[in-house]
PDB file of C-alpha atoms in Angstrom:
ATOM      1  CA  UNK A   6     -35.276  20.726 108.032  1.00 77.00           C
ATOM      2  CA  UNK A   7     -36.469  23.642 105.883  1.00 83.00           C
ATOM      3  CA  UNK A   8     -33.480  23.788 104.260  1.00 85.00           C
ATOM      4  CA  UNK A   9     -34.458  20.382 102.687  1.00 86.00           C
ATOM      5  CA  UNK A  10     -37.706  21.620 102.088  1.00 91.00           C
ATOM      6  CA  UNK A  11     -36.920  24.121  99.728  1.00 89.00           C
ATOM      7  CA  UNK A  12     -34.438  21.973  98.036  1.00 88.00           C
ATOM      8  CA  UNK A  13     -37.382  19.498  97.370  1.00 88.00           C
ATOM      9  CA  UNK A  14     -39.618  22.504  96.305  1.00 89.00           C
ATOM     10  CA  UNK A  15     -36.972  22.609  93.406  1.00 88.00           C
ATOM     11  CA  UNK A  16     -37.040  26.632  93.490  1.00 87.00           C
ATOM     12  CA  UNK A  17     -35.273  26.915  90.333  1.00 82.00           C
ATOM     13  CA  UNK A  18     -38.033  25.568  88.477  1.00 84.00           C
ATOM     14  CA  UNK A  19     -40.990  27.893  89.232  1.00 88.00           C
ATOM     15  CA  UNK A  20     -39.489  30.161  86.236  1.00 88.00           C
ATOM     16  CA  UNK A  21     -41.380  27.244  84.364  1.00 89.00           C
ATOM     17  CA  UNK A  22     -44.380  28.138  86.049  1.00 92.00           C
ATOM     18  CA  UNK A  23     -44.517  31.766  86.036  1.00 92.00           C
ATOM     19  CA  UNK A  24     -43.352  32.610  82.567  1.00 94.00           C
ATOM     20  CA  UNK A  25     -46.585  31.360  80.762  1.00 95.00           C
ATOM     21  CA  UNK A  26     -48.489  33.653  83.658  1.00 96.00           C
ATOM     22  CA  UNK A  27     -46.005  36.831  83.161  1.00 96.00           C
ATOM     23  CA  UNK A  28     -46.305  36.431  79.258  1.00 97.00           C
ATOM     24  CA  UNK A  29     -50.241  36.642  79.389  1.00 97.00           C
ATOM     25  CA  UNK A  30     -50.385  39.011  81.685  1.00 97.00           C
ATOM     26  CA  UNK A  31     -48.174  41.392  79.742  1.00 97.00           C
ATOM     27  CA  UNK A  32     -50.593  39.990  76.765  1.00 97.00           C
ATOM     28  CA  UNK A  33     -53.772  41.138  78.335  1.00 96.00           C
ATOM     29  CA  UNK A  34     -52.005  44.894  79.319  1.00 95.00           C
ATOM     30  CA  UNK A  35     -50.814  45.441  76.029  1.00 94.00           C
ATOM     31  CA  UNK A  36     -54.607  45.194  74.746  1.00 93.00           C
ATOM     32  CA  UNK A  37     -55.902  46.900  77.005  1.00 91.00           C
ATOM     33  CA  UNK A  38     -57.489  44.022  79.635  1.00 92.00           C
ATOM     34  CA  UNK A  39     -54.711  43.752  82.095  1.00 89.00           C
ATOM     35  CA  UNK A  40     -55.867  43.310  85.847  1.00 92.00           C
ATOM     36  CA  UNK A  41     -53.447  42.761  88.688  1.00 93.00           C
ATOM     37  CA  UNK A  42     -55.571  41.263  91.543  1.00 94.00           C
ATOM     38  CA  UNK A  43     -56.847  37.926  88.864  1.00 95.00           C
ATOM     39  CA  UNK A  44     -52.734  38.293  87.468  1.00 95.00           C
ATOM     40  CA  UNK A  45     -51.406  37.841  90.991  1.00 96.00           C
ATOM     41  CA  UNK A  46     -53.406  35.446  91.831  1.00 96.00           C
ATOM     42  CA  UNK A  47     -52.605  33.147  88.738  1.00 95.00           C
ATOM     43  CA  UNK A  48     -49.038  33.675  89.873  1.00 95.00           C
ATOM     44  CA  UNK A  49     -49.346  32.944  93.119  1.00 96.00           C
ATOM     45  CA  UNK A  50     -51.416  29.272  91.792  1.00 96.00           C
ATOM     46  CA  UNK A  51     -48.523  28.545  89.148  1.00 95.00           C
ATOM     47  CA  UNK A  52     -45.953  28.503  91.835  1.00 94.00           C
ATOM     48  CA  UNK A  53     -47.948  26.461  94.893  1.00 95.00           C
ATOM     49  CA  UNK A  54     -48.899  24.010  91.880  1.00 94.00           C
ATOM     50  CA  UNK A  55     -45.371  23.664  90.681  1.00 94.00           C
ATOM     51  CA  UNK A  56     -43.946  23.060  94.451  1.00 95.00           C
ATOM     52  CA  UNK A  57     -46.931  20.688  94.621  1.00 94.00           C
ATOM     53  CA  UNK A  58     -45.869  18.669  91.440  1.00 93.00           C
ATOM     54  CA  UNK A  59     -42.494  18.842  92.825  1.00 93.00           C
ATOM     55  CA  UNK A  60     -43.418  17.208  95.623  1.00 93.00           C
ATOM     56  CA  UNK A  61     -45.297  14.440  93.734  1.00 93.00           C
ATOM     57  CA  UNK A  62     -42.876  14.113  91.454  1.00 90.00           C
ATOM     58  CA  UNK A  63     -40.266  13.178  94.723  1.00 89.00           C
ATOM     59  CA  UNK A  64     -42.048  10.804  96.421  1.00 90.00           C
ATOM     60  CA  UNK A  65     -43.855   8.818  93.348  1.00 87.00           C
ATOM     61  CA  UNK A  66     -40.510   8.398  91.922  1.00 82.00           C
ATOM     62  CA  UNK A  67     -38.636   7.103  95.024  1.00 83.00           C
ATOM     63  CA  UNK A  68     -41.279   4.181  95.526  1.00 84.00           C
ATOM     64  CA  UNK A  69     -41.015   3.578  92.108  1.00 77.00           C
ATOM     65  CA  UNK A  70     -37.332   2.706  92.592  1.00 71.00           C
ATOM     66  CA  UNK A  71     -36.473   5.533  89.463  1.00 65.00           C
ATOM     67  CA  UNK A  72     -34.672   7.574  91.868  1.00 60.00           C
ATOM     68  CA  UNK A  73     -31.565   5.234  92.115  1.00 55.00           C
ATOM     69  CA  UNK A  74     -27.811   5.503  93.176  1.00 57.00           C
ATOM     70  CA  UNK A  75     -26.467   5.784  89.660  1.00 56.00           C
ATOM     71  CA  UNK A  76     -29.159   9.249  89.215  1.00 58.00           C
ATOM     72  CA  UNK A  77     -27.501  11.526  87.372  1.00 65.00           C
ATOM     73  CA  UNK A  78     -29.936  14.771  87.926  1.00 64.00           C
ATOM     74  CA  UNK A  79     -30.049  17.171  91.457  1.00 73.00           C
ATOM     75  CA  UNK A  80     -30.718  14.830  94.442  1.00 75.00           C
ATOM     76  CA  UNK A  81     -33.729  14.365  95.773  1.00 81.00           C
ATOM     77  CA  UNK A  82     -35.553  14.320  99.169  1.00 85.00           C
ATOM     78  CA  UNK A  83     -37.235  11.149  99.542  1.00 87.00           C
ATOM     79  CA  UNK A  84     -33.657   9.236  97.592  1.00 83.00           C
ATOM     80  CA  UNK A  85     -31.560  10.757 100.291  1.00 83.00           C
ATOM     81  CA  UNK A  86     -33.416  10.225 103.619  1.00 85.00           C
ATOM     82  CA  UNK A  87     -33.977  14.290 104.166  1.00 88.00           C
ATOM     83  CA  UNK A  88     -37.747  13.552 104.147  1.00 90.00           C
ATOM     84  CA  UNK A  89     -39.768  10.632 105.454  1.00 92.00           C
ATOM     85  CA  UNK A  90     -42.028   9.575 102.818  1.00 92.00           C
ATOM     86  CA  UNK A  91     -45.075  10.137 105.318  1.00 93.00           C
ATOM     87  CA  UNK A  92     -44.016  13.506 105.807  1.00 92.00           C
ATOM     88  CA  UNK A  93     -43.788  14.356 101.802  1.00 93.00           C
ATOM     89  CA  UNK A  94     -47.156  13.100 101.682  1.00 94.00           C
ATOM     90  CA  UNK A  95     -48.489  16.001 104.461  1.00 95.00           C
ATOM     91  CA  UNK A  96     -46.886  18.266 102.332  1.00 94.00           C
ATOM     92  CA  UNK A  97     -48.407  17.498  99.266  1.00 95.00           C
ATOM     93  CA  UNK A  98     -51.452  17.566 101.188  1.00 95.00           C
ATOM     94  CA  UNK A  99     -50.776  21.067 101.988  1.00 96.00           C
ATOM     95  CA  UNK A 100     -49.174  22.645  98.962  1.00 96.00           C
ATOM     96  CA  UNK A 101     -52.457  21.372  97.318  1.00 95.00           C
ATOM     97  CA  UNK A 102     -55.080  22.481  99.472  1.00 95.00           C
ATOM     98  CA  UNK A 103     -52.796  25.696  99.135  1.00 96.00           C
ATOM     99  CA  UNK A 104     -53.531  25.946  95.334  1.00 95.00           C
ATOM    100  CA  UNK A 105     -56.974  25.374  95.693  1.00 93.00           C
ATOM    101  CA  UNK A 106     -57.734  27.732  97.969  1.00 95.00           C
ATOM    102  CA  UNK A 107     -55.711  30.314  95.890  1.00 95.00           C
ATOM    103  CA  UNK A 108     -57.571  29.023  92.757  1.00 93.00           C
ATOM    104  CA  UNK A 109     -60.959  29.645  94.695  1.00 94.00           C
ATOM    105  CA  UNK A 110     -59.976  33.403  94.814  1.00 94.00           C
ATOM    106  CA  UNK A 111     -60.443  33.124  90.949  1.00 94.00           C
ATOM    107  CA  UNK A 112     -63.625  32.038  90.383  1.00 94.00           C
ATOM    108  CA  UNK A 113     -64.889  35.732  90.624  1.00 93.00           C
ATOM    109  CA  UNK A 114     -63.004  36.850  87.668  1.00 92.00           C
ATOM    110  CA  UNK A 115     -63.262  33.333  85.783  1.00 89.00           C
ATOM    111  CA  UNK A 116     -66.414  31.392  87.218  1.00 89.00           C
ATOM    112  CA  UNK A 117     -67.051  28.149  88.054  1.00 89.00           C
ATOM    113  CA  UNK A 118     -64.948  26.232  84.386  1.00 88.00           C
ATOM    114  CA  UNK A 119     -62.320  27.031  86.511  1.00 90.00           C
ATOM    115  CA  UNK A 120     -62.819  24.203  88.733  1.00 92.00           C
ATOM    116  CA  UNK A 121     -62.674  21.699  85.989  1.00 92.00           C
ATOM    117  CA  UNK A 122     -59.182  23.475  84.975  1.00 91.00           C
ATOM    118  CA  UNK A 123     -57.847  23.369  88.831  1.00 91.00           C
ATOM    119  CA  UNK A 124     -59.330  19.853  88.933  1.00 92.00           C
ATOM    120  CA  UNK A 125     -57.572  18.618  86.041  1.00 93.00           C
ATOM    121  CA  UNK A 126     -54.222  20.998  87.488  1.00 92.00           C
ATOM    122  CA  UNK A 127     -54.326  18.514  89.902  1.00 90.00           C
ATOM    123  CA  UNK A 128     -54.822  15.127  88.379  1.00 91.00           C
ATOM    124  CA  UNK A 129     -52.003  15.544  86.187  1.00 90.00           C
ATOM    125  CA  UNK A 130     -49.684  16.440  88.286  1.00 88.00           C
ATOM    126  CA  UNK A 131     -50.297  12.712  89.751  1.00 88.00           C
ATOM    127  CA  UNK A 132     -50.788  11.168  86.162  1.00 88.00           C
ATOM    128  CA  UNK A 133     -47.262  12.693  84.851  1.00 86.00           C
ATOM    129  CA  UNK A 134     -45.209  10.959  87.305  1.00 80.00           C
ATOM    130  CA  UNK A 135     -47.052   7.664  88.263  1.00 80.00           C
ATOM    131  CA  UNK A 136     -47.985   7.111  84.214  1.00 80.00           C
ATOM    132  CA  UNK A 137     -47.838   9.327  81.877  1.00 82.00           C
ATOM    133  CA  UNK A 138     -43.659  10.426  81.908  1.00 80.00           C
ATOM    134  CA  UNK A 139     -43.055   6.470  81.243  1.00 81.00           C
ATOM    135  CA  UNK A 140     -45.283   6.505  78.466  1.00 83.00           C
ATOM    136  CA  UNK A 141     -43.628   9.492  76.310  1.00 83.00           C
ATOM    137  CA  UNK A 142     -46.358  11.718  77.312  1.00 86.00           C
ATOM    138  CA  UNK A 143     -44.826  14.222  79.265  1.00 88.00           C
ATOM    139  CA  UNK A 144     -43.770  16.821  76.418  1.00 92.00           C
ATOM    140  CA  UNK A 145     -47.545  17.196  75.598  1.00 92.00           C
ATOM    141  CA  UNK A 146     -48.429  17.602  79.257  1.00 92.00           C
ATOM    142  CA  UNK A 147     -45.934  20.533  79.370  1.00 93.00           C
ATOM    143  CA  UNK A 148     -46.988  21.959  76.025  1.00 95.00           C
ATOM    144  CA  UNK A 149     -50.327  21.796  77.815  1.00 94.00           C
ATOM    145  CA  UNK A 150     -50.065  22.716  81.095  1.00 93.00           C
ATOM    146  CA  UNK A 151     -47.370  25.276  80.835  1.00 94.00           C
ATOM    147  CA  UNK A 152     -48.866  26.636  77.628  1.00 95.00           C
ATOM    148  CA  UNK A 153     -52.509  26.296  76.808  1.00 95.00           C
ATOM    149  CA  UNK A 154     -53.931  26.398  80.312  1.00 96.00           C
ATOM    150  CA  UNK A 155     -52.079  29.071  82.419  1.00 95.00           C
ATOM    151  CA  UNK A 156     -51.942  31.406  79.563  1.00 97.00           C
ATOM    152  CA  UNK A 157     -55.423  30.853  78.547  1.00 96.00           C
ATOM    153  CA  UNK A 158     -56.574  30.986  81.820  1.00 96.00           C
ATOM    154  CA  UNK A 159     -54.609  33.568  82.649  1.00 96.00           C
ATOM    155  CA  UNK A 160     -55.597  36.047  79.562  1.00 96.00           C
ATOM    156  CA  UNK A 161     -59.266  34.794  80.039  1.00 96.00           C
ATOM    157  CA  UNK A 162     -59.398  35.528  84.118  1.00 96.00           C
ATOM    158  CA  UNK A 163     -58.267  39.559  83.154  1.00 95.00           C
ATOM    159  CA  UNK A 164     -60.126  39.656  79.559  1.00 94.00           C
ATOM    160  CA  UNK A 165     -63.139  37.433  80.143  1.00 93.00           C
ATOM    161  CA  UNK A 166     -62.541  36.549  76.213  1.00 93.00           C
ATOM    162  CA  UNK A 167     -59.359  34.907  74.629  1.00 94.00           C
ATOM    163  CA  UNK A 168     -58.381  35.831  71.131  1.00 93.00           C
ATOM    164  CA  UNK A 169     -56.145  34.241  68.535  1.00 94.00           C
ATOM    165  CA  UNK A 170     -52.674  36.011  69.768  1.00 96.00           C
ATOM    166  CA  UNK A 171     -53.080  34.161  72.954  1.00 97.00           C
ATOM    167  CA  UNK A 172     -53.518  30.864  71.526  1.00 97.00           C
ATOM    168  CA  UNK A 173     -50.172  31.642  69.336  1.00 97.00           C
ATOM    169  CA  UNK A 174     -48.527  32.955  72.661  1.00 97.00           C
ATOM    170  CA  UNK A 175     -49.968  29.836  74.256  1.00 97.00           C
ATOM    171  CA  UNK A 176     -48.129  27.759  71.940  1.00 97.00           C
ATOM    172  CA  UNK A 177     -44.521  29.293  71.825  1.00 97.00           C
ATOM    173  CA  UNK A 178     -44.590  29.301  76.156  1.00 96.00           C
ATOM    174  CA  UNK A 179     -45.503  25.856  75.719  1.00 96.00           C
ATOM    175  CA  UNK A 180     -42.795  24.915  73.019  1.00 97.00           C
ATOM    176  CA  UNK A 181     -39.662  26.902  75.178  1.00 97.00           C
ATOM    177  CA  UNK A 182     -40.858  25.558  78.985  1.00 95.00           C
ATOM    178  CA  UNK A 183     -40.452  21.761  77.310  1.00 95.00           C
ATOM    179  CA  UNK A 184     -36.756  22.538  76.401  1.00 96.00           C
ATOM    180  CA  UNK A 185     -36.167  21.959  80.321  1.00 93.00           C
ATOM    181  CA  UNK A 186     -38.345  18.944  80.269  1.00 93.00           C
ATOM    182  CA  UNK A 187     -35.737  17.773  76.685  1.00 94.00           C
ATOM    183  CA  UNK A 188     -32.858  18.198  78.701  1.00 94.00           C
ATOM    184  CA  UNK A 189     -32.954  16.378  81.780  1.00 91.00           C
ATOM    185  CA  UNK A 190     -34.722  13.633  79.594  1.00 91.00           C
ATOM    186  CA  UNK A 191     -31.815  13.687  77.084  1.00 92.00           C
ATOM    187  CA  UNK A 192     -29.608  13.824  80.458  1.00 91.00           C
ATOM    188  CA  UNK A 193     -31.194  10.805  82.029  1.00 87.00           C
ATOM    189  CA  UNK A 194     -31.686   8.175  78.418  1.00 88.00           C
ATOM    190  CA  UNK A 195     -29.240   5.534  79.674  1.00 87.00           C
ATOM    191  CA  UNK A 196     -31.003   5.381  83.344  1.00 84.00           C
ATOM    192  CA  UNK A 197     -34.312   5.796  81.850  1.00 83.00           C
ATOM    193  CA  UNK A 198     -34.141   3.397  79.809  1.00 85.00           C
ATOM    194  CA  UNK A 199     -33.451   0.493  82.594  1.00 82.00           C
ATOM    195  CA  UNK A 200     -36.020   1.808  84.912  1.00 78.00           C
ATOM    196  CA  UNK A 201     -38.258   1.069  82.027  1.00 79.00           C
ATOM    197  CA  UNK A 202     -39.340   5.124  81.419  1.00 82.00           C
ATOM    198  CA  UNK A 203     -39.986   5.355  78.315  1.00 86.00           C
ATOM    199  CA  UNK A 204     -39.621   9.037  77.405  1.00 89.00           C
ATOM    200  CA  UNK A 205     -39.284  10.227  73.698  1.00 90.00           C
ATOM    201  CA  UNK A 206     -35.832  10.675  73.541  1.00 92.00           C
ATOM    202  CA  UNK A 207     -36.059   6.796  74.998  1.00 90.00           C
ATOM    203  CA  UNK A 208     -37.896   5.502  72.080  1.00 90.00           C
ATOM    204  CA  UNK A 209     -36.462   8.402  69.622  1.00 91.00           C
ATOM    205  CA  UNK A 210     -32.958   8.111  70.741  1.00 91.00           C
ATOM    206  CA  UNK A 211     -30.106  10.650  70.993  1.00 91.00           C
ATOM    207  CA  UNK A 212     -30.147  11.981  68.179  1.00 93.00           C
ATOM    208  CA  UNK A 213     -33.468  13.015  68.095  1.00 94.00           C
ATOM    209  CA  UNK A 214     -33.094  14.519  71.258  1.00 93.00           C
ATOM    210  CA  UNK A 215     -30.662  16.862  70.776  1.00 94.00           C
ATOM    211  CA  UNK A 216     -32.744  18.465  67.203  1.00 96.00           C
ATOM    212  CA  UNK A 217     -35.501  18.377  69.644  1.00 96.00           C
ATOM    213  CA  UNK A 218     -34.433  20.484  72.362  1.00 97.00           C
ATOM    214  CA  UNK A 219     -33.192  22.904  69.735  1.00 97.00           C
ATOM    215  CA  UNK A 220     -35.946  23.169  67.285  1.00 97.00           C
ATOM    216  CA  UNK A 221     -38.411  23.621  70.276  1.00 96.00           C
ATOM    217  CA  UNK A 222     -36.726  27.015  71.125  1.00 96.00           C
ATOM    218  CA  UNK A 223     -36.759  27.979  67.347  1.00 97.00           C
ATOM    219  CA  UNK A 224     -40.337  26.683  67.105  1.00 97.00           C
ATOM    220  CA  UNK A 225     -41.473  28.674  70.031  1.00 97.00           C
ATOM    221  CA  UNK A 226     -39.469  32.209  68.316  1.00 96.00           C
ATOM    222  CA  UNK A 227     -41.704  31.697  65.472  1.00 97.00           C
ATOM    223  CA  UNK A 228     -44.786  31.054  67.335  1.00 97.00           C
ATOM    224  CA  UNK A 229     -44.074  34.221  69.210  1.00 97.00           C
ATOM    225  CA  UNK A 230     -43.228  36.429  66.489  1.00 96.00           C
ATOM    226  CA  UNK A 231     -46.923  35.444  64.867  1.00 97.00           C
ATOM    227  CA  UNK A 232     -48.483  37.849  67.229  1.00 97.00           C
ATOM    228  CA  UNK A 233     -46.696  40.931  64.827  1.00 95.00           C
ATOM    229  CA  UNK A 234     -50.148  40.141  62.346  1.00 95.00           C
ATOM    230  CA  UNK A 235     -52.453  40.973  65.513  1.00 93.00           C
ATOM    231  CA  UNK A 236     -50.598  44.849  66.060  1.00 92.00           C
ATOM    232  CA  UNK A 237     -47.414  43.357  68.446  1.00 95.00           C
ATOM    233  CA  UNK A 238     -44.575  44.083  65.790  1.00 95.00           C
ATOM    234  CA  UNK A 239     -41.996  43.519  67.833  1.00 96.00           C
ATOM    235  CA  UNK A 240     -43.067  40.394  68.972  1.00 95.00           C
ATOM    236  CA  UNK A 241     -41.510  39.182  65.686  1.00 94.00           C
ATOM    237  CA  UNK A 242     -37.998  41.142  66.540  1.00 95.00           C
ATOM    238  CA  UNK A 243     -37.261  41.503  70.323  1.00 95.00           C
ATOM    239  CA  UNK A 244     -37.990  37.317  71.024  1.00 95.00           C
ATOM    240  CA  UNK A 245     -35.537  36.177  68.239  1.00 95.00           C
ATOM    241  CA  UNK A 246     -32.574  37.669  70.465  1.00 97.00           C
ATOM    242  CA  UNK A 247     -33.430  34.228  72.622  1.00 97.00           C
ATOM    243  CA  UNK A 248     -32.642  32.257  70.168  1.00 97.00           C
ATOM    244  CA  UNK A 249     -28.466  33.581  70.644  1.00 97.00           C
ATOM    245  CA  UNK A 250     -28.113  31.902  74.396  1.00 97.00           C
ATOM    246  CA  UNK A 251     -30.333  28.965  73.295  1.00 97.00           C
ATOM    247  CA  UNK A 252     -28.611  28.085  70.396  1.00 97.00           C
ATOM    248  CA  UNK A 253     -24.638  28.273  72.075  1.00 97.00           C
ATOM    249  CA  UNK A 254     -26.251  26.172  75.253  1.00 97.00           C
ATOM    250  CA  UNK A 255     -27.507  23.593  72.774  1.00 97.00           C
ATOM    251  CA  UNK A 256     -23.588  23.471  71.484  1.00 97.00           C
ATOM    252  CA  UNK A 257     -22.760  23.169  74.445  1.00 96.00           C
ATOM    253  CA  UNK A 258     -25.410  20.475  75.406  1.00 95.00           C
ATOM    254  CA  UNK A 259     -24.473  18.209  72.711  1.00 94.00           C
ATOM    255  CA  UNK A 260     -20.423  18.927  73.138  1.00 94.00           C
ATOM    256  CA  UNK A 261     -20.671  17.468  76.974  1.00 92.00           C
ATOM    257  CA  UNK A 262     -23.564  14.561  75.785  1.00 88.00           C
ATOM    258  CA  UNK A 263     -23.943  12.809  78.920  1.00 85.00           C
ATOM    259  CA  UNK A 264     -22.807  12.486  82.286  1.00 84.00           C
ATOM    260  CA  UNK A 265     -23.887  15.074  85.350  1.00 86.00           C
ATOM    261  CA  UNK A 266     -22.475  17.460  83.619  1.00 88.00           C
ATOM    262  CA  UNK A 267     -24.908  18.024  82.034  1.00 89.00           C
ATOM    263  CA  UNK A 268     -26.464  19.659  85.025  1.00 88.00           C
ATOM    264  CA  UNK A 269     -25.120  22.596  84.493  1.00 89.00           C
ATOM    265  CA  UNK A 270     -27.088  23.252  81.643  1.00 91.00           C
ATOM    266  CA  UNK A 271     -30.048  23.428  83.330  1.00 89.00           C
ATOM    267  CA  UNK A 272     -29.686  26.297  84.929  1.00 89.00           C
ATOM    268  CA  UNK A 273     -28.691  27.972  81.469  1.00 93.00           C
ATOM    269  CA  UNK A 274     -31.900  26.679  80.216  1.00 94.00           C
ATOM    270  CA  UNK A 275     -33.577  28.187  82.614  1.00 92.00           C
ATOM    271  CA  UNK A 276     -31.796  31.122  82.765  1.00 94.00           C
ATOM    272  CA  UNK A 277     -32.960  31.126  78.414  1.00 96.00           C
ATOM    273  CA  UNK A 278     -36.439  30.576  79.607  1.00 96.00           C
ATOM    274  CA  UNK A 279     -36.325  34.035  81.299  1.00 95.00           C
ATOM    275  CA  UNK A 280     -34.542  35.690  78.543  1.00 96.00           C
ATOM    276  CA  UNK A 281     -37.106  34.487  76.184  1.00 97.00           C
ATOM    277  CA  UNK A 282     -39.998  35.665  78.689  1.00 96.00           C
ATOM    278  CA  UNK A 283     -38.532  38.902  79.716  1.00 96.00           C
ATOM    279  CA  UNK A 284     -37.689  39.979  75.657  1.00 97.00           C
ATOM    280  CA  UNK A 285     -41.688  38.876  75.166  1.00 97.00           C
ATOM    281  CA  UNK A 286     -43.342  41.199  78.076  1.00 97.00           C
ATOM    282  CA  UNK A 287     -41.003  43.875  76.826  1.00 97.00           C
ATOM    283  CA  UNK A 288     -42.217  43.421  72.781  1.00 96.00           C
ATOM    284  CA  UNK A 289     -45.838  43.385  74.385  1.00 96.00           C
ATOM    285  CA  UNK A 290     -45.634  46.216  76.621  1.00 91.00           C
TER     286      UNK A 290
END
């Protein structure tokens, strides 16, 4: 039973979660704010919040009937009997209260705004897969969510002040954590399209997804490498080394084009993801 539990938690995507945190925190260090009890405990809320959506994100899409037998991505809990629906639900229940509680330990560092931000934390991660991901909205909600809030917040909870680098760094976490979200939307069109999920690459079509998942990466390097005008100069040297692996796994994406496959390249996305986050900390620090 906990072996299905992890494989629901979707481990392999809390690099999504903690990179924006890492990245901010390595921000704040670098000029001179950096505080590890408000850093660790951002970390600690990414991850609970990203099992959490996980967990949503299983059990919304099973009653909707997206999770079918021709699914093309990892299988899922709820799809494959491991976990009762009821029981998904308790742990959502849990994994939430989780985060909140862990969010609560902020509010010294980052008063009571915070709430508002867990609040909304929260109601997303319902809106994204019961509305929003059928409406094309879920590349904003990742530029947000993964960019703008957790590095904000994150910066802000250590510097009690944010400053124009961390909107920039903001951005370009923002821009490379969507490249996942690209991919298994560019994996899924066909099946997306007759569950009636209308995603971007949906509307935009194939083409348009395959320049998108590839721009996004180059989009976030130069977002990144803005931070050389506010004293990080190697912000605009050590981050462009990402853009090696993400370029030669974009080949690669459009070479295979469809199929599950195609699966394989998400763990080389992610696996970019930390490249990308690991040459930025080490340019900041």
């Amino acid at each position: 039973m906990l072996k299905y539990w992890i494989l629901a938690a979707r481990p392999k995507t809390l690099t999504a979660a903690l990179i924006p945190v890492l990245t901010a925190t390595a921000l704040a260090y670098s000029e001179g704010h950096g505080r590890w009890q408000p850093a660790l405990l951002c970390c600690l809320f990414a991850a609970i919040m990203q099992i959490a959506a996980n967990f949503i994100n299983d059990l919304f899409d099973y009653r909707k009937g997206t999770d079918r037998e021709d699914r093309l991505g990892p299988e899922r809990a709820c799809a494959q009997g491991w976990i009762t629906p009821r029981a998904m639900t308790r742990g959502i229940i849990i994994t939430l209260i989780l985060a909140c509680a862990v969010g609560c330990g902020l509010l010294p560092f980052g008063g009571w705004p915070l709430v508002g931000i867990g609040a909304a934390c929260v109601l997303f991660a319902f809106l994204y897969t019961t509305l929003l991901s059928y409406m094309g909205c879920g590349d904003i909600l990742v530029w947000v969510f993964f960019g703008i809030v957790p590095v904000c917040g994150t910066y802000y909870v250590q510097a009690q002040m944010l400053t124009p680098s961390v909107w920039w760094l903001a951005a370009a976490s923002g821009l490379i954590t969507d490249t996942l979200l690209v991919l298994n939307n560019y994996r899924d069109r066909k099946q997306d399209a007759l569950s009636g999920k209308r995603t971007l690459i949906v509307a935009l079509g194939e083409q348009f997804g395959s320049m998108f998942y590839l721009l996004q990466g180059v989009a976030g390097c130069v977002c990144v490498a803005m931070l050389a005008f506010y004293d990080h100069t190697l912000c605009a040297i050590l981050p462009l080394l990402y853009l090696v692996p993400h370029s030669l796994t974009w080949r690669e994406m459009v070479r295979i084009n469809q199929g599950r496959t195609l699966n394989r390249i998400l763990g080389k996305t992610s696996r970019n993801m930390l490249i990308f986050a690991v040459l930025t900390v080490l340019a900041l620090l």
